[in-house]
Amino acid sequence: MRIFHKTSFNFIKHRKIAYVISMVLLLSGIVSLAFRGLNYGIDFRGGSEVVIRFEKNVEVGSVRAVLKEAGVSGTLKQYGIDRSFLLSTVFSGQTNELKALVSNAFNARFPDNRHEIVRIDSVGPSIASDLKWSALKALLGALAAILLYVGIRFELKFAAAGVVAIFHDVLTVLGLFSILGGLFAFMPLEMDQSIIAAFLTVAGYSITDTVVVYDRIRERIRGRKPSEYEAIFNDSMNQTLSRTIITSGTTLLSVLILFIFAGPAIRGFAFAVFTGILIGTYSSIFVAAPIVYDWLKATKSSVRLRGGSVS
């Protein structure tokens, strides 16, 4: 099945509109990051996560009130079934002290509703700092490897534009996490290691989609004059549009189902991948290829492909 067969959209003509849209998204995210920051999980801020399971149903508001009276601050959300809850807190004491404090509070308030502390995970501030730095190094290392790969396969202009598109995708998703983080109880959008994994997934997906467009441009541009580049870029993007829509659409459908039916613990990951693929599909057409075109136009240079040159 093929959709968008033999399209003739003039992507290059409308590229400046896409640039404005991208700049609005990026600037909104950057402003939010500067003033609101990110809603860090315990991986990056330190603290403890406690999973509590009750024998009978209990309202999340009642559980939150008991914890507040006991002096345990933090965020509380349902975890899986209605009788289980996930508590994230920055607790200065030992793990055993936190467990005893929570258990005593619930035993006193809900004597007829037995509870169980399923698990407690704690991360110290120094470990959280190390994890944050390791995550940043992983992202920068991935971008460097992508730059090297695309630079060897195509040329520097293509590689640089591809990395710019990846930064565009990651920063846009990061901005959405800052803008929406903590606003919705069902989707707290905490920044943790799973989100870093999502960013790496988005980076890989974005460059794969971009390389497909680049390959079609390379097939058509060999032996052509710079005056023909606009038509070649448009034709190449139109010819790959059907493949892009089908591939992205099926992936988005799978991630959307994961987002809807998965629990809160994985919903942030699903949101990051969903928005990242959506934005990555957009950037491969409206950011990466147009930047290469504008670069070639501004420098009045021709494309020098690996293994040959174009005059």
PDB file of N, CA, C and O in Angstrom, residues 26 136 139-140 143-144 147 160-174 203 206 279 283 287:
ATOM      1  N   LEU A  26      11.420  26.024  19.802  1.00  0.00           N
ATOM      2  CA  LEU A  26      12.693  25.994  20.525  1.00  0.00           C
ATOM      3  C   LEU A  26      12.779  27.105  21.564  1.00  0.00           C
ATOM      4  O   LEU A  26      13.190  26.868  22.705  1.00  0.00           O
ATOM      5  N   LEU A 136      24.520  13.004  30.088  1.00  0.00           N
ATOM      6  CA  LEU A 136      24.933  14.055  29.159  1.00  0.00           C
ATOM      7  C   LEU A 136      26.044  13.563  28.243  1.00  0.00           C
ATOM      8  O   LEU A 136      26.026  13.822  27.025  1.00  0.00           O
ATOM      9  N   LEU A 139      24.586  11.334  25.497  1.00  0.00           N
ATOM     10  CA  LEU A 139      23.949  12.100  24.424  1.00  0.00           C
ATOM     11  C   LEU A 139      24.992  12.746  23.504  1.00  0.00           C
ATOM     12  O   LEU A 139      24.882  12.670  22.273  1.00  0.00           O
ATOM     13  N   LEU A 140      26.011  13.371  24.086  1.00  0.00           N
ATOM     14  CA  LEU A 140      27.040  14.029  23.280  1.00  0.00           C
ATOM     15  C   LEU A 140      27.833  13.003  22.469  1.00  0.00           C
ATOM     16  O   LEU A 140      28.183  13.258  21.312  1.00  0.00           O
ATOM     17  N   LEU A 143      25.737  11.965  19.470  1.00  0.00           N
ATOM     18  CA  LEU A 143      25.728  13.004  18.441  1.00  0.00           C
ATOM     19  C   LEU A 143      27.052  13.056  17.685  1.00  0.00           C
ATOM     20  O   LEU A 143      27.072  13.252  16.460  1.00  0.00           O
ATOM     21  N   ALA A 144      28.166  12.877  18.399  1.00  0.00           N
ATOM     22  CA  ALA A 144      29.475  12.869  17.741  1.00  0.00           C
ATOM     23  C   ALA A 144      29.598  11.693  16.778  1.00  0.00           C
ATOM     24  O   ALA A 144      30.117  11.830  15.664  1.00  0.00           O
ATOM     25  N   LEU A 147      27.501  12.429  13.705  1.00  0.00           N
ATOM     26  CA  LEU A 147      28.193  13.417  12.866  1.00  0.00           C
ATOM     27  C   LEU A 147      29.284  12.742  12.042  1.00  0.00           C
ATOM     28  O   LEU A 147      29.426  12.999  10.840  1.00  0.00           O
ATOM     29  N   ALA A 160      26.413  18.048   9.268  1.00  0.00           N
ATOM     30  CA  ALA A 160      26.124  19.150  10.192  1.00  0.00           C
ATOM     31  C   ALA A 160      24.626  19.434  10.248  1.00  0.00           C
ATOM     32  O   ALA A 160      24.058  19.646  11.328  1.00  0.00           O
ATOM     33  N   ALA A 161      23.960  19.431   9.102  1.00  0.00           N
ATOM     34  CA  ALA A 161      22.512  19.679   9.072  1.00  0.00           C
ATOM     35  C   ALA A 161      21.757  18.561   9.786  1.00  0.00           C
ATOM     36  O   ALA A 161      20.759  18.814  10.476  1.00  0.00           O
ATOM     37  N   GLY A 162      22.233  17.321   9.639  1.00  0.00           N
ATOM     38  CA  GLY A 162      21.601  16.202  10.337  1.00  0.00           C
ATOM     39  C   GLY A 162      21.709  16.336  11.850  1.00  0.00           C
ATOM     40  O   GLY A 162      20.742  16.074  12.575  1.00  0.00           O
ATOM     41  N   VAL A 163      22.878  16.750  12.332  1.00  0.00           N
ATOM     42  CA  VAL A 163      23.065  16.939  13.774  1.00  0.00           C
ATOM     43  C   VAL A 163      22.241  18.120  14.273  1.00  0.00           C
ATOM     44  O   VAL A 163      21.674  18.079  15.369  1.00  0.00           O
ATOM     45  N   VAL A 164      22.142  19.192  13.471  1.00  0.00           N
ATOM     46  CA  VAL A 164      21.282  20.321  13.839  1.00  0.00           C
ATOM     47  C   VAL A 164      19.837  19.855  13.989  1.00  0.00           C
ATOM     48  O   VAL A 164      19.132  20.251  14.936  1.00  0.00           O
ATOM     49  N   ALA A 165      19.392  18.993  13.077  1.00  0.00           N
ATOM     50  CA  ALA A 165      18.025  18.466  13.150  1.00  0.00           C
ATOM     51  C   ALA A 165      17.825  17.639  14.416  1.00  0.00           C
ATOM     52  O   ALA A 165      16.766  17.698  15.052  1.00  0.00           O
ATOM     53  N   ILE A 166      18.846  16.863  14.797  1.00  0.00           N
ATOM     54  CA  ILE A 166      18.735  16.057  16.020  1.00  0.00           C
ATOM     55  C   ILE A 166      18.663  16.963  17.247  1.00  0.00           C
ATOM     56  O   ILE A 166      17.852  16.741  18.160  1.00  0.00           O
ATOM     57  N   PHE A 167      19.528  17.991  17.297  1.00  0.00           N
ATOM     58  CA  PHE A 167      19.450  18.958  18.400  1.00  0.00           C
ATOM     59  C   PHE A 167      18.065  19.599  18.440  1.00  0.00           C
ATOM     60  O   PHE A 167      17.497  19.806  19.518  1.00  0.00           O
ATOM     61  N   HIS A 168      17.544  19.920  17.278  1.00  0.00           N
ATOM     62  CA  HIS A 168      16.198  20.501  17.170  1.00  0.00           C
ATOM     63  C   HIS A 168      15.167  19.566  17.801  1.00  0.00           C
ATOM     64  O   HIS A 168      14.320  19.993  18.597  1.00  0.00           O
ATOM     65  N   ASP A 169      15.249  18.276  17.491  1.00  0.00           N
ATOM     66  CA  ASP A 169      14.274  17.306  18.000  1.00  0.00           C
ATOM     67  C   ASP A 169      14.399  17.129  19.511  1.00  0.00           C
ATOM     68  O   ASP A 169      13.406  17.183  20.246  1.00  0.00           O
ATOM     69  N   VAL A 170      15.634  16.920  19.974  1.00  0.00           N
ATOM     70  CA  VAL A 170      15.855  16.672  21.405  1.00  0.00           C
ATOM     71  C   VAL A 170      15.501  17.896  22.239  1.00  0.00           C
ATOM     72  O   VAL A 170      14.844  17.785  23.284  1.00  0.00           O
ATOM     73  N   LEU A 171      15.914  19.086  21.791  1.00  0.00           N
ATOM     74  CA  LEU A 171      15.624  20.307  22.548  1.00  0.00           C
ATOM     75  C   LEU A 171      14.138  20.618  22.566  1.00  0.00           C
ATOM     76  O   LEU A 171      13.614  21.130  23.561  1.00  0.00           O
ATOM     77  N   THR A 172      13.433  20.312  21.478  1.00  0.00           N
ATOM     78  CA  THR A 172      11.991  20.538  21.446  1.00  0.00           C
ATOM     79  C   THR A 172      11.278  19.635  22.440  1.00  0.00           C
ATOM     80  O   THR A 172      10.410  20.084  23.199  1.00  0.00           O
ATOM     81  N   VAL A 173      11.649  18.356  22.458  1.00  0.00           N
ATOM     82  CA  VAL A 173      11.048  17.424  23.413  1.00  0.00           C
ATOM     83  C   VAL A 173      11.422  17.817  24.844  1.00  0.00           C
ATOM     84  O   VAL A 173      10.584  17.775  25.756  1.00  0.00           O
ATOM     85  N   LEU A 174      12.679  18.221  25.046  1.00  0.00           N
ATOM     86  CA  LEU A 174      13.121  18.660  26.375  1.00  0.00           C
ATOM     87  C   LEU A 174      12.312  19.879  26.833  1.00  0.00           C
ATOM     88  O   LEU A 174      11.925  19.980  27.999  1.00  0.00           O
ATOM     89  N   ALA A 203      17.028  10.318  18.698  1.00  0.00           N
ATOM     90  CA  ALA A 203      18.175  10.713  17.882  1.00  0.00           C
ATOM     91  C   ALA A 203      18.435   9.684  16.785  1.00  0.00           C
ATOM     92  O   ALA A 203      18.659  10.040  15.619  1.00  0.00           O
ATOM     93  N   SER A 206      15.544   9.830  14.226  1.00  0.00           N
ATOM     94  CA  SER A 206      15.600  11.058  13.440  1.00  0.00           C
ATOM     95  C   SER A 206      16.656  10.980  12.346  1.00  0.00           C
ATOM     96  O   SER A 206      16.392  11.318  11.188  1.00  0.00           O
ATOM     97  N   ILE A 279       8.197  14.908  15.872  1.00  0.00           N
ATOM     98  CA  ILE A 279       9.025  16.071  15.546  1.00  0.00           C
ATOM     99  C   ILE A 279      10.185  15.667  14.639  1.00  0.00           C
ATOM    100  O   ILE A 279      10.576  16.423  13.738  1.00  0.00           O
ATOM    101  N   SER A 283      11.269  17.249  11.148  1.00  0.00           N
ATOM    102  CA  SER A 283      12.571  17.884  10.958  1.00  0.00           C
ATOM    103  C   SER A 283      13.356  17.295   9.788  1.00  0.00           C
ATOM    104  O   SER A 283      14.148  18.003   9.158  1.00  0.00           O
ATOM    105  N   VAL A 287      13.650  20.613   8.157  1.00  0.00           N
ATOM    106  CA  VAL A 287      14.815  21.214   8.813  1.00  0.00           C
ATOM    107  C   VAL A 287      16.114  20.727   8.169  1.00  0.00           C
ATOM    108  O   VAL A 287      16.906  21.538   7.664  1.00  0.00           O
TER     109      VAL A 287
END
